Amino acid sequence: MSAQTVTAGQRPGSPQAQSLLSVNNIEVIYDDVILVLRGLSLDVPEGKIVALLGSNGAGKSTTLKAVSGLLPSEQGEVSSGSIIFDGQDITKMDAAERVKQGLSLCMEGRHVFPHLTIAENLQAGAYTQRSSNEQLDFVYEFFPQLAAIRSRTAGFLSGGEQQMLAIGRALMARPKLLMLDEPSLGLAPLLVEETFETIARLNAETGLTVLVVEQNAKVALKVAHHGYIMEQGRIMLEESADALAENPDVKEFYLGMTADGQGKKSYRDVKHYKRRKRWL
Amino acid sequence: MTQFLVLLIYGLSEGAILALAALGFVLIYKATGVINFAQGEFLLIGAYTFYTAFVIFQLPILIALLVGVVVAVVVGVLVERLILRPMVGQSHISIIMVTIGLAAVLSSIVQMFFGTQPRAMPNLFPTGSVEILNGSIPANRLWTLLVAAVVLTLLTVFFQKSKHGIAMRSVADDEQAAMTVGISVRRIFAMSWGLAAVSALIAGVLLADLTTVEMGIVNFGLLVFPVVILGGLDSVPGTIVGGLTIGLVTQFTAGYLDPGLAGVAPYIVLVLVLLVRPYGIFGEKRIERV
Ligand SMILES: Nc1ncnc2c1ncn2[C@@H]1O[C@H](COP(=O)(O)OP(=O)(O)OP(=O)(O)O)[C@@H](O)[C@H]1O
Ligand SMILES: [Mg+2]
């Protein structure tokens, strides 16, 4: 296991985990009119797993797109606030350059390159790297299932295999921070568990920092150290993952929802919420 | 038998040139989604640039070729940067109209400088002929075939195996995902146009060597449409097979049936193939799961 390859950003011996990523009060607008993020702030400490939870349309994917620089390709922009990554202001940085700086995103819906083989997908993932052999060994070692079928065309893989490939491809760029957008989407419960175990293992074994967006709060909070809950473009609640999992509001809305998979209610509708809001 | 062999070599050599021209078209279409109606004009520019360097300025052939490559890359990249990039997000029809306009502009520029008179170019390859099975095959046809085959192979290997080739295919598959792995989509677009112009340059020079340097090269360029539709628009091997097929069909029709029919033969084949396989012989079947 080549631990250093993914932990280049970690400063050993730092007394406390420092913020690898700080999003400071950003607003995001699509098409010059649709305001989606309304002053969102969050921090991802180095070496930790942070979960960003929220219901459909809350702006979770938009947050990740803002951090990874994909907004311009969707007519979106960060209209105020700043994004600091590894001590650098990346608010206006080109998406490709952010990958070089150590920021990788696994998009919602996996987005493997369908006509490329597994091996070619991984090679594409190493586009920013001078050499890819070492990291390729690491990924194949981490996902032995992928190694066995490396010459298969990615478009024909199962959802679980595609998820592994998407994560593996992101790892090829040797990220300091890996961002995952709803890795559980469309996967069977067992595979969801497995995916999050993978994330936990990556974090534990290589020190990789992770920011994961999820609707499946239960499984996400199990592996995360810290969690944020967002609604309508703002962070509503921020706590350690354990505290969040025990939080009655979160339990009623998110964890209740995941039990039957069909929550229609919004976090705002939860009774306790009004009482707690004053403290937030 | 002799006639068959001669027609075969003529067909293959012209088909290989056609495949080169069409490969440029396919590169652009695959990576950027643009249907480039100016591909024939890229052949024209390539042939005239080489002619200018080689005949007018009397540069050594390799230097002349290098000049041609540089001009081709510059023209290709400028066209992408100045004309196509501002069109991103516009409808397909608008973009097609723009490339048709571009074709007109490029061919008028060439006409402005060189007029419409065909220009002779010294032979690039040994003339003479080779005796094979009692037939005498012009040596320059064999050389053309060899050079085109080498360039086609290099381009295919580049596309299939190299880092940038894989990046181009990634962009063709999913632009946003390509951005998430650090590929600069703009650079890949520019690279596709540059490469397309270079393959057109080589096709244009080979064609000019078989015929003359003249505006008629554009008409040959029009044949890329039957070729790419036959090959499936987005497949590199398909384009090569498509080019060779159209080259052979044209020659055999001219030789065995009627030279007058040779001009329409490619289009007849095209219609027949489309009736049987609407996505061309090698067209990628879209992978719909994901
Ligand atoms: N490209 C876009 N143009 C305009 N509006 C957009 C765009 N992308 C997202 N939005 C809007 O922004 C809001 C937040 O979308 P986003 O995809 O960030 O939500 P999400 O929290 O990821 O939701 P989900 O859980 O469904 O993935 C939605 O109202 C959506 O309609
Ligand atoms: Mg989303």
Coordinates of C-alpha atoms and ligand atoms in Angstrom, one line a residue:
Chain A
M1 CA 0.0 0.0 0.0
S2 CA 1.6 3.2 -1.1
A3 CA 0.2 5.5 1.6
Q4 CA 2.2 8.6 0.6
T5 CA 0.8 8.7 -2.8
V6 CA -2.6 10.0 -1.7
T7 CA -1.5 11.8 1.5
A8 CA 0.8 14.3 0.0
G9 CA -1.3 17.2 1.4
Q10 CA -1.1 16.0 4.9
R11 CA 1.2 17.9 7.2
P12 CA 2.3 15.4 9.8
G13 CA 2.7 16.6 13.3
S14 CA 0.2 19.5 13.0
P15 CA -1.3 19.8 16.5
Q16 CA -4.9 19.9 15.2
A17 CA -6.5 19.0 12.0
Q18 CA -6.4 22.1 9.8
S19 CA -8.9 23.0 7.2
L20 CA -8.0 21.6 3.9
L21 CA -11.0 23.2 2.3
S22 CA -12.9 26.2 3.6
V23 CA -16.0 27.4 1.7
N24 CA -16.7 30.9 3.0
N25 CA -20.1 32.4 2.6
I26 CA -20.5 31.6 -1.1
E27 CA -23.5 32.5 -3.3
V28 CA -24.0 30.6 -6.5
I29 CA -26.2 31.8 -9.4
Y30 CA -27.2 29.9 -12.5
D31 CA -28.0 31.7 -15.7
D32 CA -27.5 35.0 -14.0
V33 CA -30.9 34.7 -12.2
I34 CA -31.3 31.5 -10.3
L35 CA -29.8 31.9 -6.9
V36 CA -29.1 28.4 -5.6
L37 CA -26.5 28.8 -2.8
R38 CA -27.3 31.7 -0.4
G39 CA -24.3 32.2 1.7
L40 CA -23.0 28.7 2.3
S41 CA -20.0 28.0 4.5
L42 CA -18.3 24.8 5.4
D43 CA -15.0 23.4 6.4
V44 CA -13.3 20.1 5.7
P45 CA -10.5 19.4 8.1
E46 CA -7.5 17.6 6.8
G47 CA -7.6 13.8 7.2
K48 CA -11.3 13.7 8.0
I49 CA -14.5 12.5 6.4
V50 CA -17.2 15.1 6.2
A51 CA -20.7 14.4 5.2
L52 CA -23.0 17.0 3.5
L53 CA -26.6 16.0 3.8
G54 CA -29.8 17.5 2.5
S55 CA -32.9 16.7 0.6
N56 CA -33.4 17.0 -3.2
G57 CA -32.7 20.3 -4.6
A58 CA -31.0 21.7 -1.5
G59 CA -27.9 22.6 -3.5
K60 CA -25.5 19.8 -2.5
S61 CA -24.3 19.0 -6.0
T62 CA -24.1 22.7 -6.7
T63 CA -21.8 23.1 -3.7
L64 CA -19.5 20.3 -5.0
K65 CA -19.5 21.9 -8.5
A66 CA -18.6 25.2 -7.1
V67 CA -15.6 23.7 -5.3
S68 CA -14.5 21.7 -8.3
G69 CA -15.0 24.5 -10.8
L70 CA -17.6 22.9 -13.0
L71 CA -20.1 25.8 -12.7
P72 CA -19.0 27.7 -15.8
S73 CA -19.8 24.6 -17.9
E74 CA -23.4 24.9 -16.7
Q75 CA -23.8 28.7 -16.9
G76 CA -23.3 29.0 -13.2
E77 CA -21.0 31.1 -11.2
V78 CA -19.8 31.9 -7.6
S79 CA -21.1 35.4 -7.3
S80 CA -19.7 36.1 -3.9
G81 CA -17.7 34.5 -1.1
S82 CA -14.5 32.5 -1.5
I83 CA -13.3 29.0 -1.6
I84 CA -9.9 28.2 -0.1
F85 CA -8.2 24.9 -0.8
D86 CA -4.9 24.0 0.8
G87 CA -4.2 27.6 1.6
Q88 CA -4.9 28.8 -1.9
D89 CA -7.9 30.9 -3.1
I90 CA -9.4 28.7 -5.9
T91 CA -12.7 30.6 -6.3
K92 CA -11.9 31.5 -9.9
M93 CA -9.5 28.8 -10.8
D94 CA -10.0 26.7 -13.9
A95 CA -11.5 23.2 -13.2
A96 CA -8.5 21.4 -14.7
E97 CA -6.1 23.3 -12.6
R98 CA -8.0 22.4 -9.4
V99 CA -7.4 18.7 -10.2
K100 CA -3.7 19.4 -10.4
Q101 CA -3.9 21.1 -7.0
G102 CA -5.3 17.9 -5.5
L103 CA -9.1 18.2 -5.7
S104 CA -11.0 15.4 -7.3
L105 CA -14.7 15.0 -7.7
C106 CA -16.8 11.8 -8.4
M107 CA -19.9 13.2 -10.0
E108 CA -23.5 12.2 -9.2
G109 CA -24.4 9.3 -11.4
R110 CA -20.7 8.1 -11.6
H111 CA -20.1 9.4 -15.1
V112 CA -17.5 6.8 -16.2
F113 CA -16.4 7.2 -19.8
P114 CA -18.8 4.6 -21.3
H115 CA -16.9 3.7 -24.5
L116 CA -13.5 3.5 -22.8
T117 CA -12.3 0.3 -21.0
I118 CA -11.6 0.2 -17.3
A119 CA -7.9 0.6 -17.9
E120 CA -8.4 3.5 -20.3
N121 CA -10.8 5.2 -17.8
L122 CA -8.1 4.9 -15.2
Q123 CA -5.4 6.3 -17.6
A124 CA -7.7 9.2 -18.3
G125 CA -7.9 9.7 -14.5
A126 CA -4.1 10.2 -14.5
Y127 CA -4.2 12.9 -17.1
T128 CA -2.7 15.5 -14.7
Q129 CA 0.1 13.0 -13.6
R130 CA 3.5 12.6 -15.1
S131 CA 3.5 8.9 -14.4
S132 CA 0.6 6.7 -13.5
N133 CA 2.1 3.2 -12.9
E134 CA 2.5 3.5 -9.1
Q135 CA -1.0 4.9 -8.6
L136 CA -2.5 2.3 -11.0
D137 CA -1.0 -0.5 -8.9
F138 CA -2.5 1.2 -5.9
V139 CA -6.0 1.4 -7.4
Y140 CA -5.9 -2.2 -8.7
E141 CA -4.8 -3.3 -5.3
F142 CA -7.6 -1.4 -3.7
F143 CA -10.2 -2.7 -6.1
P144 CA -9.1 -6.2 -7.1
Q145 CA -12.4 -6.7 -8.8
L146 CA -11.5 -4.0 -11.3
A147 CA -8.1 -5.4 -12.0
A148 CA -9.7 -8.7 -13.1
I149 CA -11.8 -7.1 -15.7
R150 CA -9.6 -4.1 -16.7
S151 CA -10.2 -4.5 -20.5
R152 CA -14.0 -4.4 -20.3
T153 CA -15.9 -1.4 -21.7
A154 CA -17.0 0.8 -18.8
G155 CA -20.5 1.4 -20.2
F156 CA -21.4 -2.2 -19.8
L157 CA -20.3 -2.6 -16.1
S158 CA -22.8 -3.0 -13.3
G159 CA -23.6 0.0 -11.1
G160 CA -21.4 -1.2 -8.4
E161 CA -18.5 -1.8 -10.7
Q162 CA -19.0 1.7 -12.2
Q163 CA -18.9 3.2 -8.7
M164 CA -15.6 1.5 -7.9
L165 CA -14.3 2.7 -11.3
A166 CA -15.4 6.2 -10.7
I167 CA -13.7 6.3 -7.3
G168 CA -10.6 4.6 -8.7
R169 CA -10.4 7.1 -11.6
A170 CA -10.6 10.0 -9.2
L171 CA -7.8 8.4 -7.1
M172 CA -5.6 8.3 -10.2
A173 CA -5.1 12.0 -9.9
R174 CA -3.6 11.6 -6.4
P175 CA -6.1 13.9 -4.7
K176 CA -5.7 15.5 -1.3
L177 CA -9.4 15.9 -1.1
L178 CA -11.9 13.5 -2.7
M179 CA -15.4 14.7 -3.2
L180 CA -18.2 12.2 -3.8
D181 CA -21.6 13.2 -5.0
E182 CA -24.2 10.6 -3.8
P183 CA -22.1 7.5 -4.2
S184 CA -25.1 5.4 -3.0
L185 CA -27.3 6.5 -5.8
G186 CA -28.9 3.5 -7.6
L187 CA -27.0 0.9 -5.7
A188 CA -28.4 -2.1 -3.8
P189 CA -28.2 -1.7 0.0
L190 CA -25.3 -4.1 0.3
L191 CA -23.3 -2.2 -2.3
V192 CA -24.0 1.1 -0.5
E193 CA -22.5 -0.4 2.7
E194 CA -19.5 -1.6 0.7
T195 CA -19.0 1.8 -1.0
F196 CA -18.9 3.5 2.3
E197 CA -16.6 0.9 3.8
T198 CA -14.3 1.6 0.9
I199 CA -14.4 5.3 1.7
A200 CA -13.7 4.7 5.4
R201 CA -10.8 2.4 4.5
L202 CA -9.3 4.9 2.1
N203 CA -9.4 7.5 4.8
A204 CA -8.1 5.2 7.5
E205 CA -5.3 3.6 5.5
T206 CA -4.1 6.6 3.4
G207 CA -5.3 9.6 5.4
L208 CA -7.3 10.8 2.4
T209 CA -9.6 13.7 3.2
V210 CA -13.2 13.1 2.0
L211 CA -16.2 15.3 1.5
V212 CA -19.2 13.2 0.7
V213 CA -22.7 14.3 -0.3
E214 CA -25.5 11.9 0.6
Q215 CA -29.2 11.5 0.9
N216 CA -28.7 8.3 2.7
A217 CA -27.8 9.9 6.0
K218 CA -27.6 6.7 8.0
V219 CA -24.8 5.1 6.2
A220 CA -23.0 8.4 5.6
L221 CA -23.0 9.4 9.3
K222 CA -21.7 6.0 10.2
V223 CA -18.3 6.6 8.5
A224 CA -18.2 10.4 8.7
H225 CA -16.4 12.3 11.4
H226 CA -18.4 15.4 10.9
G227 CA -21.7 16.4 9.2
Y228 CA -23.5 19.3 7.7
I229 CA -27.1 19.6 7.0
M230 CA -28.2 21.9 4.3
E231 CA -31.6 23.2 3.1
Q232 CA -32.3 25.6 0.3
G233 CA -28.8 26.7 -0.3
R234 CA -27.7 27.2 3.3
I235 CA -26.2 25.1 6.1
M236 CA -28.8 24.6 8.8
L237 CA -27.0 22.4 11.2
E238 CA -23.4 21.4 11.8
E239 CA -22.2 18.8 14.3
S240 CA -20.0 15.8 14.8
A241 CA -21.4 12.9 12.9
D242 CA -22.2 11.0 16.1
A243 CA -24.1 13.9 17.5
L244 CA -26.0 14.4 14.3
A245 CA -27.0 10.7 14.2
E246 CA -28.4 11.2 17.7
N247 CA -30.1 14.5 16.9
P248 CA -33.8 14.0 17.3
D249 CA -34.6 16.2 14.3
V250 CA -32.2 14.4 12.1
K251 CA -33.4 11.1 13.3
E252 CA -37.0 12.0 12.6
F253 CA -36.4 13.4 9.1
Y254 CA -33.3 11.9 7.7
L255 CA -32.9 8.6 9.4
G256 CA -36.7 8.1 9.4
M257 CA -36.7 8.8 5.7
T258 CA -33.9 6.4 4.9
A259 CA -35.8 3.6 6.6
D260 CA -38.6 3.6 4.1
G261 CA -36.7 5.5 1.4
Q262 CA -39.6 7.8 0.7
G263 CA -39.4 11.0 2.8
K264 CA -41.6 13.7 1.4
K265 CA -41.3 16.1 4.3
S266 CA -38.7 18.8 4.4
Y267 CA -36.4 19.3 7.3
R268 CA -38.3 22.6 7.9
D269 CA -41.5 20.7 8.5
V270 CA -40.1 18.8 11.4
K271 CA -41.8 20.0 14.6
H272 CA -38.7 20.1 16.8
Y273 CA -37.0 22.2 14.3
K274 CA -38.8 25.5 15.1
R275 CA -37.7 25.2 18.7
R276 CA -34.1 24.4 17.8
K277 CA -33.8 27.0 15.1
R278 CA -33.1 29.8 17.6
W279 CA -29.9 28.1 18.6
L280 CA -28.6 27.5 15.2
Chain B
M1 CA -6.7 -9.9 -64.0
T2 CA -4.3 -7.2 -64.9
Q3 CA -7.0 -4.6 -65.1
F4 CA -8.3 -5.8 -61.8
L5 CA -4.9 -5.3 -60.1
V6 CA -4.5 -1.8 -61.5
L7 CA -7.9 -0.8 -60.5
L8 CA -7.3 -2.3 -57.0
I9 CA -4.1 -0.2 -56.5
Y10 CA -5.7 2.9 -57.9
G11 CA -8.7 2.4 -55.7
L12 CA -6.8 1.7 -52.5
S13 CA -4.4 4.6 -52.9
E14 CA -7.2 7.1 -53.5
G15 CA -9.2 5.4 -50.8
A16 CA -6.4 5.8 -48.3
I17 CA -6.1 9.5 -49.1
L18 CA -9.9 9.8 -48.6
A19 CA -9.6 8.0 -45.3
L20 CA -7.0 10.5 -44.1
A21 CA -9.2 13.4 -45.1
A22 CA -12.2 11.8 -43.5
L23 CA -10.3 11.0 -40.3
G24 CA -9.8 14.7 -39.7
F25 CA -13.5 15.2 -40.1
V26 CA -14.3 12.4 -37.6
L27 CA -11.8 13.7 -35.0
I28 CA -13.6 17.0 -35.0
Y29 CA -17.0 15.5 -34.9
K30 CA -16.2 13.0 -32.2
A31 CA -14.4 15.4 -29.8
T32 CA -16.4 18.6 -30.4
G33 CA -19.7 17.5 -32.1
V34 CA -19.1 19.9 -34.9
I35 CA -19.9 18.8 -38.5
N36 CA -17.1 20.5 -40.4
F37 CA -18.1 21.4 -44.0
A38 CA -14.7 23.0 -44.5
Q39 CA -12.7 19.7 -44.4
G40 CA -12.3 19.8 -48.2
E41 CA -10.9 23.3 -47.9
F42 CA -8.4 22.1 -45.3
L43 CA -7.1 19.7 -48.0
L44 CA -6.9 22.7 -50.4
I45 CA -5.0 24.9 -47.9
G46 CA -2.6 22.0 -47.1
A47 CA -1.8 21.4 -50.8
Y48 CA -1.3 25.1 -51.6
T49 CA 0.8 25.7 -48.5
F50 CA 3.1 22.8 -49.4
Y51 CA 3.2 23.9 -53.0
T52 CA 4.2 27.4 -51.9
A53 CA 7.0 26.2 -49.7
F54 CA 8.2 23.4 -51.9
V55 CA 7.9 24.9 -55.4
I56 CA 7.8 28.6 -55.0
F57 CA 10.3 28.9 -52.2
Q58 CA 12.1 25.8 -53.2
L59 CA 12.5 24.5 -49.7
P60 CA 13.7 20.9 -49.2
I61 CA 10.8 18.6 -49.1
L62 CA 10.9 17.8 -45.4
I63 CA 11.1 21.4 -44.5
A64 CA 8.2 22.2 -46.8
L65 CA 6.2 19.5 -45.1
L66 CA 7.1 21.0 -41.7
V67 CA 6.0 24.4 -42.9
G68 CA 2.7 22.8 -44.1
V69 CA 2.2 21.1 -40.7
V70 CA 2.8 24.4 -38.8
V71 CA 0.4 26.3 -41.0
A72 CA -2.2 23.6 -40.8
V73 CA -2.0 23.5 -37.0
V74 CA -2.2 27.3 -36.8
V75 CA -5.2 27.5 -39.2
G76 CA -7.0 24.6 -37.4
V77 CA -6.4 26.1 -33.9
L78 CA -7.4 29.6 -35.0
V79 CA -10.5 28.4 -36.6
E80 CA -11.5 26.6 -33.4
R81 CA -10.5 29.6 -31.2
L82 CA -12.0 32.4 -33.3
I83 CA -14.9 30.9 -35.1
L84 CA -16.2 27.7 -33.3
R85 CA -15.6 28.6 -29.7
P86 CA -17.8 31.6 -29.7
M87 CA -20.5 29.3 -31.2
V88 CA -20.5 26.9 -28.2
G89 CA -24.1 26.3 -27.2
Q90 CA -25.6 27.4 -30.5
S91 CA -27.8 25.1 -32.5
H92 CA -26.3 22.4 -34.8
I93 CA -27.7 24.2 -37.8
S94 CA -26.0 27.5 -37.0
I95 CA -22.7 25.8 -36.5
I96 CA -23.1 23.9 -39.8
M97 CA -23.8 27.3 -41.5
V98 CA -20.7 28.7 -39.9
T99 CA -18.5 25.9 -41.3
I100 CA -20.1 26.3 -44.7
G101 CA -19.2 30.0 -44.6
L102 CA -15.8 29.2 -43.4
A103 CA -15.4 26.8 -46.4
A104 CA -16.3 29.6 -48.8
V105 CA -13.9 32.1 -47.1
L106 CA -11.0 29.6 -47.1
S107 CA -11.4 28.7 -50.8
S108 CA -11.7 32.3 -51.8
I109 CA -8.5 33.1 -50.0
V110 CA -6.7 30.4 -51.9
Q111 CA -8.2 31.6 -55.2
M112 CA -7.2 35.2 -54.4
F113 CA -3.6 34.2 -54.1
F114 CA -3.3 31.5 -56.7
G115 CA -6.1 32.0 -59.2
T116 CA -7.9 29.1 -60.7
Q117 CA -5.2 27.7 -63.0
P118 CA -4.0 24.2 -62.0
R119 CA -0.4 24.2 -61.0
A120 CA 2.0 21.4 -61.7
M121 CA 4.2 20.1 -58.9
P122 CA 7.3 18.0 -59.4
N123 CA 6.8 14.4 -58.6
L124 CA 7.3 13.6 -54.9
F125 CA 7.8 9.9 -55.5
P126 CA 9.8 7.8 -58.0
T127 CA 7.8 7.6 -61.2
G128 CA 8.4 4.4 -63.3
S129 CA 6.2 1.4 -62.8
V130 CA 6.4 -1.9 -61.0
E131 CA 5.5 -5.2 -62.7
I132 CA 3.2 -7.3 -60.7
L133 CA 1.5 -10.4 -62.2
N134 CA 2.0 -9.1 -65.7
G135 CA 0.4 -5.8 -64.8
S136 CA 2.3 -2.6 -64.6
I137 CA 1.5 -0.5 -61.6
P138 CA 2.7 3.1 -61.4
A139 CA 5.2 3.2 -58.5
N140 CA 3.9 6.5 -57.2
R141 CA 0.5 4.9 -56.5
L142 CA 2.3 2.3 -54.3
W143 CA 4.2 5.0 -52.5
T144 CA 1.0 7.0 -51.9
L145 CA -0.6 4.0 -50.5
L146 CA 2.4 3.3 -48.2
V147 CA 2.6 6.9 -46.9
A148 CA -1.1 7.1 -46.3
A149 CA -1.1 3.7 -44.5
V150 CA 1.8 4.8 -42.2
V151 CA 0.1 8.1 -41.3
L152 CA -3.3 6.3 -40.8
T153 CA -1.6 3.8 -38.5
L154 CA 0.2 6.5 -36.5
L155 CA -3.1 8.5 -36.1
T156 CA -4.9 5.4 -35.0
V157 CA -2.3 4.4 -32.5
F158 CA -2.2 8.0 -31.2
F159 CA -6.0 7.9 -30.8
Q160 CA -6.2 4.5 -29.1
K161 CA -3.1 4.4 -26.9
S162 CA -1.6 7.8 -26.2
K163 CA -2.4 9.9 -23.2
H164 CA -3.9 12.7 -25.4
G165 CA -5.7 10.3 -27.6
I166 CA -7.4 8.8 -24.6
A167 CA -8.2 12.3 -23.3
M168 CA -9.8 13.2 -26.7
R169 CA -12.0 10.1 -26.4
S170 CA -12.8 11.0 -22.8
V171 CA -14.0 14.4 -23.9
A172 CA -16.0 12.8 -26.7
D173 CA -17.7 10.6 -24.2
D174 CA -18.4 13.0 -21.4
E175 CA -17.1 16.6 -21.3
Q176 CA -17.9 17.3 -17.7
A177 CA -16.4 14.1 -16.4
A178 CA -13.3 14.9 -18.5
M179 CA -13.1 18.2 -16.6
T180 CA -13.2 16.3 -13.3
V181 CA -10.1 14.4 -14.2
G182 CA -8.2 17.6 -15.1
I183 CA -8.5 17.5 -18.8
S184 CA -8.8 20.9 -20.4
V185 CA -11.7 20.6 -22.8
R186 CA -10.7 23.7 -24.6
R187 CA -7.2 22.4 -25.2
I188 CA -8.6 19.1 -26.5
F189 CA -10.9 21.0 -28.9
A190 CA -8.0 22.9 -30.2
M191 CA -6.0 19.7 -30.5
S192 CA -8.7 18.0 -32.6
W193 CA -8.9 20.9 -35.0
G194 CA -5.1 21.0 -35.3
L195 CA -4.8 17.3 -35.9
A196 CA -7.7 17.4 -38.4
A197 CA -5.9 20.1 -40.4
V198 CA -2.7 18.1 -40.3
S199 CA -4.3 14.9 -41.7
A200 CA -6.0 17.0 -44.3
L201 CA -2.6 18.5 -45.2
I202 CA -1.1 15.1 -45.8
A203 CA -4.2 14.0 -47.8
G204 CA -4.1 17.2 -49.8
V205 CA -0.4 16.8 -50.7
L206 CA -0.7 13.2 -51.6
L207 CA -3.7 14.0 -53.8
A208 CA -1.9 16.9 -55.5
D209 CA 1.0 14.6 -56.2
L210 CA -1.4 12.2 -58.0
T211 CA -3.2 15.0 -59.9
T212 CA -2.3 18.7 -59.8
V213 CA -2.6 21.5 -57.3
E214 CA -6.0 23.0 -58.2
M215 CA -9.3 24.1 -56.7
G216 CA -10.8 20.8 -57.7
I217 CA -9.2 19.3 -54.6
V218 CA -12.3 20.6 -52.8
N219 CA -14.6 18.3 -54.8
F220 CA -12.5 15.3 -53.7
G221 CA -13.0 16.6 -50.2
L222 CA -16.7 16.3 -50.6
L223 CA -16.3 12.6 -50.7
V224 CA -15.6 12.6 -47.0
F225 CA -19.4 12.6 -46.4
P226 CA -20.1 9.2 -48.0
V227 CA -17.0 7.9 -46.3
V228 CA -17.9 9.0 -42.8
I229 CA -21.5 8.0 -43.0
L230 CA -20.4 4.6 -44.3
G231 CA -17.9 4.4 -41.5
G232 CA -20.4 5.5 -38.8
L233 CA -19.2 9.1 -38.2
D234 CA -17.4 8.3 -35.0
S235 CA -15.3 5.2 -35.6
V236 CA -11.7 5.4 -36.6
P237 CA -11.4 1.9 -38.0
G238 CA -14.8 2.5 -39.7
T239 CA -13.5 5.6 -41.4
I240 CA -10.5 3.8 -42.8
V241 CA -12.6 0.9 -44.1
G242 CA -15.1 3.5 -45.4
G243 CA -12.4 5.4 -47.3
L244 CA -11.0 2.3 -48.9
T245 CA -14.4 1.1 -49.9
I246 CA -15.4 4.4 -51.5
G247 CA -12.0 4.5 -53.3
L248 CA -12.4 1.0 -54.7
V249 CA -16.0 1.5 -55.7
T250 CA -15.2 4.6 -57.6
Q251 CA -12.3 2.9 -59.5
F252 CA -14.1 -0.4 -60.2
T253 CA -17.1 1.5 -61.5
A254 CA -15.0 3.6 -63.7
G255 CA -13.0 0.6 -65.0
Y256 CA -15.7 -2.0 -65.4
L257 CA -18.9 -0.1 -65.9
D258 CA -18.8 3.5 -67.0
P259 CA -16.5 6.3 -66.0
G260 CA -19.5 8.6 -66.0
L261 CA -21.1 6.5 -63.3
A262 CA -18.0 6.6 -61.1
G263 CA -18.9 10.0 -59.7
V264 CA -22.3 8.9 -58.3
A265 CA -21.3 5.4 -57.3
P266 CA -20.1 6.4 -53.8
Y267 CA -23.5 7.9 -53.1
I268 CA -25.4 4.8 -54.4
V269 CA -23.3 2.7 -52.1
L270 CA -24.0 5.1 -49.3
V271 CA -27.8 4.8 -49.7
L272 CA -27.6 1.0 -49.9
V273 CA -25.6 0.8 -46.7
L274 CA -27.8 3.2 -44.9
L275 CA -30.8 1.1 -45.8
V276 CA -29.2 -2.0 -44.1
R277 CA -27.3 -0.4 -41.3
P278 CA -28.5 3.1 -40.4
Y279 CA -25.6 3.8 -38.1
G280 CA -23.0 2.9 -40.7
I281 CA -20.8 -0.2 -40.8
F282 CA -18.8 0.6 -37.7
G283 CA -20.9 3.2 -36.0
E284 CA -20.7 3.0 -32.2
K285 CA -24.0 1.8 -30.9
R286 CA -24.7 4.3 -28.2
I287 CA -24.4 2.7 -24.8
E288 CA -27.5 3.7 -23.0
R289 CA -27.1 2.3 -19.5
V290 CA -25.0 4.4 -17.1
Ligands
LIG1 N1 -27.4 23.9 -14.4 C1 -28.4 24.4 -13.7 N2 -29.1 25.5 -14.1 C2 -30.1 26.0 -13.4 N3 -30.5 25.6 -12.2 C3 -29.8 24.5 -11.7 C4 -28.8 23.9 -12.4 N4 -28.3 22.9 -11.6 C5 -29.1 22.9 -10.5 N5 -30.0 23.9 -10.5 C6 -31.0 24.1 -9.5 O1 -30.3 24.3 -8.3 C7 -31.0 23.7 -7.2 C8 -30.0 22.8 -6.5 O2 -29.6 21.8 -7.3 P1 -28.6 20.7 -6.9 O3 -28.4 19.8 -8.0 O4 -27.4 21.4 -6.4 O5 -29.3 20.0 -5.7 P2 -29.0 18.7 -4.9 O6 -29.0 19.0 -3.5 O7 -27.7 18.1 -5.4 O8 -30.2 17.7 -5.2 P3 -30.3 16.2 -5.4 O9 -30.2 15.5 -4.1 O10 -31.6 16.0 -6.1 O11 -29.1 15.8 -6.3 C9 -32.2 23.0 -7.8 O12 -33.3 23.8 -7.6 C10 -31.9 22.9 -9.3 O13 -33.0 23.1 -10.0
MG2 MG -27.3 16.3 -6.4

